[in-house]
XYZ file of C-alpha atoms in Angstrom:
727
model
C 207.359 184.702 218.790
C 208.818 181.194 218.963
C 209.864 179.870 222.359
C 213.456 180.450 223.387
C 215.630 177.403 222.951
C 218.940 176.878 224.657
C 222.019 176.198 222.559
C 223.115 172.613 222.878
C 226.300 170.843 221.744
C 226.224 169.686 218.153
C 228.071 166.914 216.383
C 229.878 166.457 213.100
C 227.851 165.228 210.168
C 230.141 165.337 207.194
C 232.775 167.479 205.595
C 236.528 167.718 205.365
C 236.706 171.360 206.473
C 239.102 172.244 209.325
C 236.115 173.745 211.153
C 234.473 170.306 211.237
C 236.825 169.050 213.943
C 234.899 170.827 216.778
C 231.910 168.696 215.665
C 229.751 171.654 214.674
C 229.137 171.296 210.932
C 226.745 169.603 208.511
C 228.579 169.828 205.234
C 229.552 173.501 205.027
C 226.849 174.726 207.415
C 227.683 175.610 211.006
C 225.159 174.122 213.438
C 224.286 176.744 216.043
C 221.503 175.347 218.211
C 219.313 172.292 218.651
C 215.703 173.053 217.724
C 214.260 169.627 218.395
C 214.720 165.858 218.258
C 212.499 163.281 216.548
C 212.497 159.645 215.585
C 214.498 160.244 212.412
C 217.030 162.775 213.602
C 217.878 166.115 215.173
C 216.949 169.526 213.750
C 219.510 172.283 214.243
C 219.449 175.983 213.587
C 222.304 176.927 211.287
C 223.529 179.639 208.942
C 225.091 179.760 205.483
C 228.253 181.723 204.699
C 226.059 184.548 203.415
C 224.081 184.693 206.657
C 220.975 182.813 205.465
C 219.182 181.307 208.464
C 218.619 177.587 208.057
C 217.084 174.574 209.789
C 219.265 171.497 209.245
C 217.889 168.010 209.834
C 220.609 165.469 210.683
C 219.784 161.757 210.713
C 220.471 159.767 213.873
C 223.679 157.724 213.714
C 221.868 154.428 214.313
C 219.716 155.016 211.219
C 222.503 156.112 208.880
C 223.713 152.530 208.364
C 220.238 151.246 207.434
C 219.869 151.133 203.590
C 216.063 151.243 203.787
C 216.190 154.240 206.108
C 218.603 156.026 203.767
C 216.252 155.332 200.874
C 213.367 156.851 202.834
C 215.429 159.907 203.701
C 216.382 160.317 200.053
C 212.650 160.147 199.278
C 211.990 162.811 201.921
C 214.562 165.092 200.283
C 212.996 164.500 196.863
C 209.493 165.203 198.158
C 210.575 168.335 200.033
C 212.333 169.656 196.932
C 209.250 169.060 194.818
C 207.006 171.087 197.071
C 209.370 173.909 198.079
C 207.309 177.062 197.837
C 205.157 179.604 199.619
C 203.552 177.108 202.008
C 206.542 174.926 202.911
C 210.124 175.362 204.080
C 212.200 175.590 200.903
C 215.080 173.126 200.566
C 218.436 174.903 200.276
C 220.857 171.963 200.250
C 221.053 168.275 201.169
C 223.449 165.346 201.198
C 221.582 162.040 201.571
C 224.835 160.159 200.784
C 226.862 161.666 203.626
C 228.083 159.501 206.489
C 225.320 161.186 208.482
C 222.689 162.269 205.920
C 221.338 165.807 206.297
C 219.000 168.323 204.693
C 218.986 172.116 205.056
C 215.807 174.193 204.635
C 215.050 177.849 205.188
C 214.545 178.621 208.889
C 210.971 179.729 209.608
C 210.694 182.040 212.610
C 207.560 180.918 214.385
C 206.190 178.337 216.825
C 204.575 175.088 215.807
C 200.802 174.878 216.058
C 201.262 172.337 218.854
C 203.407 174.808 220.824
C 200.995 177.683 220.197
C 197.935 175.767 221.401
C 199.750 174.339 224.415
C 201.027 177.776 225.456
C 198.060 180.013 224.604
C 195.077 177.689 224.282
C 192.765 177.117 221.292
C 192.684 179.579 218.405
C 189.825 181.990 217.944
C 187.452 181.750 214.975
C 189.340 184.174 212.717
C 192.657 182.477 213.477
C 191.022 179.136 212.650
C 189.765 180.465 209.334
C 193.221 181.760 208.360
C 194.885 178.542 209.509
C 192.434 176.408 207.539
C 192.859 178.507 204.401
C 196.651 178.323 204.687
C 196.690 174.561 205.214
C 194.290 174.035 202.299
C 196.520 176.146 200.037
C 199.557 174.188 201.203
C 197.922 170.824 200.505
C 196.723 172.046 197.114
C 200.322 172.821 196.099
C 201.749 169.677 197.715
C 199.260 167.465 195.872
C 199.788 169.301 192.585
C 203.471 168.406 192.933
C 202.458 164.728 193.104
C 203.272 164.302 196.813
C 201.167 162.926 199.660
C 202.428 164.170 203.062
C 200.897 161.355 205.191
C 201.923 162.903 208.544
C 200.202 166.278 208.805
C 199.857 167.100 212.520
C 200.129 170.168 214.786
C 203.868 169.736 215.368
C 204.431 169.745 211.587
C 202.704 173.100 211.093
C 204.793 176.229 211.709
C 202.955 179.501 212.325
C 204.944 182.108 210.415
C 203.986 185.775 210.101
C 202.894 185.245 206.486
C 200.815 182.159 207.195
C 201.220 178.494 208.180
C 204.007 176.375 206.720
C 203.875 172.582 206.397
C 207.147 170.857 207.256
C 208.637 167.378 207.731
C 208.120 165.178 204.677
C 209.825 162.245 206.381
C 207.126 159.698 205.510
C 205.635 161.460 202.505
C 205.603 159.676 199.174
C 205.752 161.068 195.638
C 203.039 159.581 193.440
C 205.665 158.088 191.108
C 207.835 156.661 193.893
C 208.880 153.012 193.678
C 209.459 152.864 197.438
C 206.277 151.488 198.984
C 205.045 150.941 202.511
C 205.890 147.453 203.730
C 202.965 145.160 204.375
C 202.103 145.209 208.069
C 203.648 148.620 208.824
C 201.567 151.544 210.029
C 203.230 154.851 209.208
C 201.937 158.096 210.672
C 200.670 159.598 213.945
C 197.463 157.774 215.018
C 195.330 160.768 216.178
C 195.847 162.412 212.768
C 195.811 159.347 210.514
C 192.970 158.623 208.096
C 191.061 155.308 208.307
C 192.685 154.048 205.111
C 196.137 154.451 206.672
C 195.153 151.727 209.165
C 193.241 149.586 206.695
C 194.984 150.008 203.328
C 198.394 151.664 203.899
C 199.544 150.945 200.334
C 196.565 152.837 198.891
C 196.891 156.101 200.792
C 196.279 159.129 198.582
C 195.853 162.905 198.901
C 192.494 162.436 200.626
C 194.359 161.195 203.731
C 196.007 164.612 204.051
C 192.568 166.271 203.959
C 191.448 163.997 206.823
C 194.576 164.978 208.778
C 193.893 168.652 208.083
C 190.414 168.254 209.586
C 191.887 166.642 212.702
C 194.529 169.395 212.973
C 191.852 172.093 212.794
C 189.813 170.361 215.514
C 192.944 170.344 217.676
C 193.508 174.038 216.953
C 189.897 174.838 217.860
C 189.634 172.738 221.032
C 193.113 171.823 222.239
C 192.473 168.121 221.584
C 191.962 165.860 218.623
C 188.637 164.473 217.339
C 189.604 160.916 218.368
C 191.558 161.371 221.608
C 192.610 158.495 223.848
C 195.645 157.516 225.901
C 195.912 154.326 223.844
C 196.964 154.474 220.181
C 194.976 151.296 219.580
C 191.789 152.881 220.915
C 192.516 155.914 218.736
C 192.884 153.619 215.724
C 189.538 151.974 216.454
C 187.801 155.346 216.849
C 189.299 156.738 213.648
C 187.966 153.797 211.658
C 184.589 153.274 213.369
C 183.476 156.281 215.437
C 182.235 159.731 214.538
C 184.611 162.596 215.414
C 184.142 164.531 218.654
C 183.591 168.149 217.498
C 182.581 169.580 220.879
C 183.883 173.142 221.104
C 184.300 173.622 217.359
C 182.614 176.755 215.932
C 179.270 175.663 214.513
C 179.978 177.361 211.210
C 183.092 175.196 210.764
C 181.696 171.905 212.053
C 180.002 170.743 208.808
C 183.181 171.362 206.812
C 185.390 169.559 209.340
C 182.921 166.670 209.483
C 183.298 166.323 205.687
C 187.089 166.411 206.005
C 186.861 163.616 208.600
C 184.582 161.380 206.517
C 185.484 157.680 206.650
C 185.188 157.307 202.866
C 188.031 159.199 201.126
C 185.738 159.958 198.169
C 183.380 161.930 200.437
C 186.063 164.350 201.636
C 186.383 167.778 200.011
C 189.409 168.743 197.972
C 191.747 171.445 199.309
C 190.245 173.814 196.746
C 186.747 173.114 198.037
C 187.942 173.754 201.585
C 189.322 177.132 200.512
C 185.983 178.075 198.943
C 184.010 176.940 202.001
C 186.215 178.941 204.360
C 185.527 182.114 202.405
C 181.869 181.769 203.376
C 182.668 181.155 207.054
C 181.794 184.140 209.262
C 184.164 184.519 212.237
C 181.904 187.282 213.655
C 178.971 184.896 214.017
C 181.280 182.241 215.372
C 182.230 184.447 218.340
C 178.717 183.987 219.698
C 178.926 181.286 222.372
C 175.774 179.726 220.923
C 177.678 179.209 217.668
C 179.895 176.580 219.250
C 178.962 172.929 219.394
C 178.285 171.974 223.055
C 180.181 169.214 224.745
C 178.447 165.871 224.391
C 177.663 163.686 227.380
C 179.418 160.350 227.429
C 177.093 157.314 227.430
C 176.566 155.861 230.887
C 179.264 153.409 231.785
C 181.379 154.185 228.729
C 184.429 156.418 228.561
C 186.736 157.640 225.821
C 189.406 155.229 227.024
C 187.020 152.356 226.339
C 186.619 153.335 222.721
C 183.067 154.656 223.069
C 181.898 157.102 220.472
C 181.602 160.585 221.955
C 180.227 162.369 218.966
C 178.133 160.077 216.761
C 175.301 157.584 216.742
C 177.416 154.459 216.389
C 177.568 152.523 219.691
C 180.739 151.203 221.233
C 181.811 147.700 220.169
C 179.796 145.012 221.947
C 182.430 143.695 224.312
C 186.165 143.357 224.767
C 186.554 140.275 222.575
C 185.373 142.075 219.401
C 187.504 145.121 220.256
C 190.594 142.984 220.877
C 190.167 141.232 217.536
C 189.895 144.601 215.766
C 192.906 146.069 217.607
C 195.021 143.109 216.554
C 193.938 143.652 212.995
C 194.743 147.364 213.255
C 198.198 146.616 214.608
C 198.901 144.249 211.730
C 197.385 146.550 209.066
C 195.821 144.767 206.131
C 195.528 145.760 202.493
C 192.271 145.695 200.536
C 191.999 145.456 196.776
C 190.042 147.851 194.636
C 188.153 147.428 191.400
C 187.462 150.022 188.775
C 184.683 150.490 186.286
C 184.746 151.579 182.689
C 182.463 154.359 181.555
C 181.133 155.376 178.169
C 182.944 157.630 175.756
C 181.513 161.126 175.400
C 182.539 163.818 172.961
C 181.086 167.196 173.658
C 182.190 170.799 174.023
C 181.759 174.412 173.141
C 183.709 177.265 171.703
C 184.950 179.844 174.173
C 182.129 182.209 173.173
C 179.547 179.582 174.124
C 178.705 178.251 170.641
C 178.206 174.502 170.464
C 180.948 172.327 169.024
C 180.052 169.682 166.445
C 180.993 166.188 167.591
C 180.760 163.637 164.836
C 181.714 160.052 164.252
C 182.132 160.435 160.516
C 184.970 161.947 158.525
C 184.476 165.285 156.905
C 185.744 168.796 156.496
C 185.314 171.457 159.134
C 182.890 174.228 158.325
C 184.487 177.356 156.910
C 184.535 180.463 159.081
C 185.494 184.110 158.877
C 188.655 183.523 160.910
C 190.111 181.506 163.754
C 188.334 181.672 167.096
C 189.572 179.942 170.264
C 187.737 176.695 170.895
C 187.473 173.996 173.547
C 185.897 170.539 173.617
C 185.799 167.756 176.179
C 187.256 164.434 175.081
C 186.278 161.389 177.127
C 183.403 160.636 179.481
C 182.658 161.364 183.109
C 183.063 157.701 183.913
C 186.618 157.658 182.619
C 189.740 158.440 184.556
C 188.111 158.092 188.005
C 186.798 161.656 187.737
C 190.180 163.190 188.510
C 193.359 164.516 186.885
C 193.923 161.281 184.951
C 191.370 162.476 182.356
C 193.949 164.681 180.602
C 194.009 163.872 176.854
C 197.263 163.508 174.906
C 197.552 164.940 171.394
C 199.855 165.417 168.422
C 199.372 167.630 165.365
C 199.769 166.934 161.672
C 198.593 169.264 158.935
C 195.185 170.689 159.781
C 194.333 167.946 162.292
C 194.929 167.066 165.914
C 195.164 163.367 166.743
C 194.263 162.717 170.382
C 193.736 159.904 172.875
C 192.001 160.045 176.249
C 190.580 157.637 178.838
C 187.981 155.640 176.940
C 189.117 157.031 173.563
C 191.781 155.108 171.644
C 192.115 157.845 169.035
C 190.179 160.816 167.709
C 190.805 163.238 164.852
C 189.951 166.904 165.467
C 190.029 169.865 163.134
C 192.521 172.474 164.324
C 190.250 175.178 162.896
C 187.319 174.751 165.285
C 187.734 171.521 167.283
C 185.227 169.670 165.090
C 185.551 165.903 165.780
C 186.034 164.197 162.409
C 186.081 160.691 163.823
C 186.746 158.852 167.070
C 187.484 155.249 168.053
C 186.486 153.835 171.403
C 189.180 152.171 173.506
C 188.671 148.421 173.821
C 188.424 147.295 177.433
C 189.959 150.300 179.193
C 191.315 153.802 179.118
C 193.868 155.034 176.672
C 197.596 155.087 177.349
C 198.172 157.703 180.028
C 201.525 159.233 179.233
C 202.736 161.626 176.589
C 204.073 158.727 174.530
C 200.443 157.563 174.256
C 199.527 160.391 171.874
C 198.720 159.073 168.390
C 201.562 159.831 165.958
C 201.166 160.434 162.209
C 203.986 158.755 160.282
C 204.448 156.530 157.271
C 201.063 157.689 155.983
C 199.281 156.083 158.950
C 198.408 156.914 162.554
C 200.317 154.921 165.185
C 198.657 154.294 168.530
C 199.727 152.369 171.627
C 196.746 150.235 172.602
C 195.158 150.824 176.035
C 197.176 149.142 178.738
C 200.214 148.822 176.461
C 201.445 145.611 174.889
C 200.198 146.343 171.358
C 201.032 148.907 168.687
C 198.318 149.643 166.137
C 198.437 151.537 162.842
C 195.168 153.294 161.967
C 193.904 154.838 158.768
C 194.106 158.619 159.449
C 190.952 159.217 157.383
C 188.696 156.750 159.196
C 190.451 155.259 162.226
C 190.298 151.713 160.823
C 193.135 149.376 161.897
C 195.655 148.651 159.097
C 198.209 146.581 161.007
C 199.181 145.766 164.575
C 202.169 144.361 166.481
C 202.516 142.838 169.939
C 205.027 144.894 171.934
C 204.712 143.451 175.454
C 208.256 142.024 175.369
C 209.809 145.422 174.616
C 210.675 148.082 177.168
C 209.898 151.116 174.991
C 208.507 152.068 171.605
C 210.330 154.947 169.894
C 209.201 156.889 166.829
C 212.314 157.644 164.776
C 212.046 160.111 161.922
C 209.324 160.033 159.270
C 208.723 156.302 158.837
C 210.630 154.162 161.358
C 209.428 152.650 164.616
C 211.988 151.247 167.057
C 210.956 148.461 169.434
C 213.622 148.565 172.165
C 214.174 145.664 174.576
C 215.686 146.106 178.034
C 218.835 144.186 177.043
C 219.619 146.513 174.113
C 218.035 144.509 171.281
C 216.432 146.961 168.840
C 213.919 146.001 166.151
C 213.203 148.583 163.441
C 209.759 148.444 161.802
C 208.450 150.200 158.690
C 205.669 152.499 159.903
C 203.733 152.123 156.633
C 203.616 148.315 156.564
C 204.567 147.021 160.014
C 207.301 144.924 158.405
C 210.675 144.493 160.098
C 213.572 146.382 158.514
C 216.380 145.220 160.758
C 217.164 143.905 164.238
C 220.430 144.784 165.950
C 221.807 145.115 169.466
C 222.635 148.693 170.413
C 223.434 149.875 173.918
C 221.877 148.159 176.911
C 220.116 149.002 180.173
C 219.335 152.699 180.342
C 219.812 153.428 176.637
C 217.673 156.290 175.319
C 217.045 157.085 171.647
C 216.389 160.291 169.783
C 214.861 160.502 166.333
C 216.474 161.768 163.183
C 215.444 165.330 162.246
C 212.799 165.892 159.595
C 215.445 166.339 156.929
C 216.934 162.896 157.575
C 220.111 161.811 159.310
C 221.158 159.078 161.716
C 219.334 157.841 164.775
C 221.269 158.433 167.987
C 221.401 156.287 171.140
C 222.822 157.414 174.499
C 223.955 154.717 176.953
C 225.233 155.806 180.405
C 228.104 153.800 181.883
C 227.345 151.664 184.921
C 229.527 153.868 187.141
C 227.822 157.053 185.912
C 231.122 158.592 184.830
C 230.359 158.794 181.121
C 227.797 158.201 178.372
C 228.376 156.399 175.068
C 226.743 158.191 172.121
C 226.119 155.994 169.076
C 224.850 157.148 165.666
C 222.906 154.481 163.763
C 221.878 154.294 160.107
C 218.032 154.202 160.139
C 217.890 152.086 156.960
C 220.391 149.332 157.797
C 220.848 149.605 161.547
C 224.630 149.805 161.107
C 226.539 151.948 163.617
C 228.014 155.036 161.898
C 230.124 156.512 164.683
C 230.515 156.529 168.451
C 231.653 159.136 170.926
C 232.021 158.944 174.714
C 231.140 162.061 176.699
C 231.663 162.647 180.428
C 228.707 162.449 182.812
C 225.235 160.939 182.770
C 223.521 162.296 179.660
C 220.022 161.874 178.246
C 218.875 163.044 174.787
C 216.859 166.275 174.671
C 216.397 166.658 170.906
C 217.962 166.971 167.460
C 218.442 169.542 164.749
C 220.108 169.137 161.374
C 223.447 170.162 162.823
C 223.544 169.028 166.434
C 222.404 166.604 169.099
C 221.447 168.111 172.465
C 221.602 166.193 175.723
C 220.877 166.991 179.371
C 223.621 166.353 181.936
C 222.626 165.163 185.413
C 224.511 165.607 188.672
C 224.775 162.885 191.301
C 221.365 163.822 192.764
C 219.679 163.556 189.363
C 219.320 167.311 188.863
C 220.066 168.712 185.410
C 223.049 171.081 185.667
C 224.093 171.529 182.027
C 223.109 171.156 178.380
C 225.575 169.242 176.215
C 225.782 169.913 172.470
C 227.335 167.369 170.099
C 227.952 168.562 166.528
C 226.684 165.696 164.385
C 227.985 166.347 160.818
C 231.556 167.386 161.599
C 234.385 164.867 161.612
C 235.504 165.869 165.082
C 231.979 165.868 166.445
C 232.821 168.625 168.906
C 231.241 168.357 172.374
C 230.349 171.524 174.242
C 228.958 171.755 177.750
C 226.787 174.778 178.629
C 226.252 174.991 182.417
C 222.954 176.145 183.894
C 222.858 178.990 186.410
C 221.343 176.574 188.957
C 220.483 172.858 188.811
C 216.997 172.037 187.534
C 214.823 169.379 189.172
C 212.851 166.962 186.964
C 213.943 168.750 183.805
C 212.074 168.315 180.521
C 213.351 169.825 177.290
C 212.443 170.741 173.729
C 214.768 171.896 170.946
C 213.635 174.646 168.551
C 216.055 176.134 165.980
C 219.219 175.265 167.936
C 217.770 176.633 171.194
C 216.995 174.295 174.083
C 214.039 175.213 176.285
C 213.867 173.486 179.672
C 211.150 173.321 182.317
C 211.522 172.022 185.842
C 209.641 171.306 189.047
C 208.632 174.429 190.899
C 207.922 176.486 187.799
C 211.394 177.107 186.370
C 211.604 177.779 182.621
C 214.859 178.604 180.852
C 216.514 178.830 177.441
C 220.019 177.769 176.368
C 221.535 178.670 173.000
C 225.045 178.870 171.592
C 227.499 178.907 174.457
C 225.292 180.296 177.219
C 222.029 180.311 179.084
C 219.867 183.065 177.582
C 217.330 183.527 180.378
C 215.656 181.825 183.296
C 212.193 182.642 184.599
C 210.305 181.420 187.656
C 206.644 181.136 186.675
C 205.373 180.277 190.146
C 203.777 177.052 188.910
C 204.494 173.863 190.857
C 203.893 171.426 187.993
C 204.921 172.240 184.397
C 204.836 170.225 181.185
C 207.642 169.861 178.691
C 207.963 173.107 176.724
C 206.897 173.608 173.111
C 207.977 176.462 170.845
C 207.343 177.999 167.449
C 210.314 180.378 167.241
C 208.403 183.362 168.622
C 206.878 181.977 171.782
C 207.521 179.187 174.270
C 204.477 177.375 175.661
C 203.980 175.179 178.729
C 200.966 173.573 180.386
C 200.418 173.887 184.139
C 198.993 171.263 186.477
C 195.770 173.226 186.869
C 195.092 173.174 183.110
C 196.450 176.634 182.259
C 198.371 177.211 179.027
C 201.163 179.766 179.514
C 203.106 181.639 176.833
C 206.457 183.405 177.291
C 208.571 185.403 174.867
C 211.195 183.194 173.222
C 213.910 185.886 173.367
C 213.389 187.244 176.885
C 211.292 184.709 178.771
C 208.787 187.399 179.747
C 205.321 186.004 180.452
C 203.024 187.078 177.603
C 199.733 185.539 178.656
C 197.898 182.550 180.067
C 194.512 180.868 179.803
C 192.077 180.199 182.610
C 192.539 177.037 184.723
C 190.744 173.880 183.609
C 190.836 171.692 186.689
C 189.372 168.245 187.201
C 186.307 168.124 189.455
C 187.007 164.810 191.171
C 188.402 164.233 194.671
C 191.966 163.957 193.338
C 192.852 166.870 191.084
C 196.565 166.272 190.612
C 197.040 165.396 186.915
C 198.902 162.132 186.452
C 199.462 163.178 182.839
C 200.687 166.635 181.843
C 201.384 166.617 178.082
C 203.212 169.439 176.329
C 201.221 171.881 174.176
C 201.410 171.328 170.413
C 201.603 173.785 167.542
C 198.393 173.240 165.595
C 198.788 175.152 162.356
C 199.888 178.698 161.565
C 199.731 180.959 164.622
C 197.811 178.362 166.588
C 198.680 176.477 169.785
C 196.671 173.618 171.314
C 196.662 172.327 174.873
C 194.984 169.677 176.985
C 193.808 169.873 180.590
C 192.900 167.688 183.601
C 189.181 168.313 183.101
C 189.354 166.292 179.868
C 189.352 169.281 177.521
C 191.299 169.865 174.315
C 191.496 173.542 173.372
C 193.277 175.882 170.955
C 194.356 179.517 171.189
C 195.767 182.065 168.769
C 199.537 181.950 169.304
C 200.024 185.508 168.094
C 197.851 187.042 170.827
C 198.617 185.425 174.219
C 197.767 188.679 175.975
C 194.146 188.132 174.935
C 193.883 184.576 176.244
């Protein structure tokens, strides 16, 4: 049971409710008791109108006026929302723009690990095993969501009845965040910080959380950290230079924790590897007193406070002058550069029944077979993509071929029938474009590819991969593929240059829209291009239809809200509407052919975070962070399903099924009419130290009754769409 806490006075945060005058509300939530105070703010226990128990974090008044601090709190809210799930405290509501910013999460009834150890002493071996497994699962999901916590410590671990929960994402950073650590600032809690947090704070990745997990488990096992000292500067030195003190740790756990606490991030295990190792740990054997590592004698004349190493062979620094120089450097925190290496391209694979695939560098026809069988090949080499989730290929389909790119592979043509590689072209000087827009696109009779690193658009012969024409695109913000034969080169100031996909020749150049303008292609049957430009104040969006041949504007319509294009059909344009926090809360339909161009807004049952959408036969399918998948058609939302997957791709559909890729490489299929899960493939995870996929492309329909996916382990695979239950 958690310790009893006395009820303390609370103060107003925001809200115009009459009840706010007694200074007891955060927004609409009544603050009942103070649970704790930290550097950022105060955490209160609270309740919703329905009786839901909440923990509400309210920012200190002195920080609320600091724009940088507000930006960091907004980032905390974003990170916490991304990772809300079984191993964290789910975010219920937040207002980072309030006079006193606040965030409400579900209240977790349990003590912190720090409180538990202080009150009852170190955990026993079985408790350690369960704690380690829970923390590893939590980090696995946090990292899959693209977030690095950066401050995992005993006070940020709550011990709930159903397992540990990781809280407080105050200094965490999403992988795609533009808010970076300032040079010279150390952020974290020294006894639980990884060496790279002192040395290279701008380069901290998921491996730092694994280091912190190791330190937390040592604390849970012994009541102290592996690098204890009264001085944070001595702690910093020991973290970077000394071996961890594992005295008192069960011997069966010591090798695993030593790996977690490795100085080199690349030598640390992944959370998944920690989970596997803990399954083999025997708490029964660990209860034997001989199974614990004995305390180690300090070297004569050297104590922990002097920075001596208590657990490893490395001697203490040779004198105070060297130590002082290093401590000054640690306090300033410097950044080191990193260099990467390019590996060789490899094309290899096997069908799911173990038969060898047939990689080839020459064009040809795939061998005939008695019928379609699921297949899988690996595209790219082990030296590409740093051995982690960045190896995910990107593909598009045309006819009986898949056209793919991957790290080290500019473009490759695969047969949809059996994965046979018809030809491949090595990337010149680096990996391929690593976003979904980097997939080769068949149009104008050629294959269009964004060159590795961007800055150049190339048109390849689809039969051989030979370059037919190329254009420099470095001065343009985006490259859009519009319809069957038009490429739009869009500059940040709204200048648009239309290029013939077959020849690379300019068709027209006009100014349309401006900053923030997004384009959507004409449907296959023809029609205008459409641009959506949000107003500066966010109150409305200007929708402009453009003739693809001349570039002339055909009509304009202003719609309320911030809208972004989701897709087109022959009769309508579909857009996603965002609320002030950037969550998608509605689908907007604009009838394109009619004179009135009617605008209809279809609200979602609940806002969707990081929404991605696809339009299939006048139905909009949306996926969001946390595993939400839903369908909107006509005037209403048809269904919404929670798939329990932290990271989902943009959906794809064929009228019967809806398909999404998961961050662990699974391909999932749901029924298009009901949203019921029909089947899923096995995971195809990367095997490097960082398994979060930086690229998660949507599946593609690859011929009749066939769906293809890509995965973080570098594989491209295809399944029979009509039988997802057999995947």
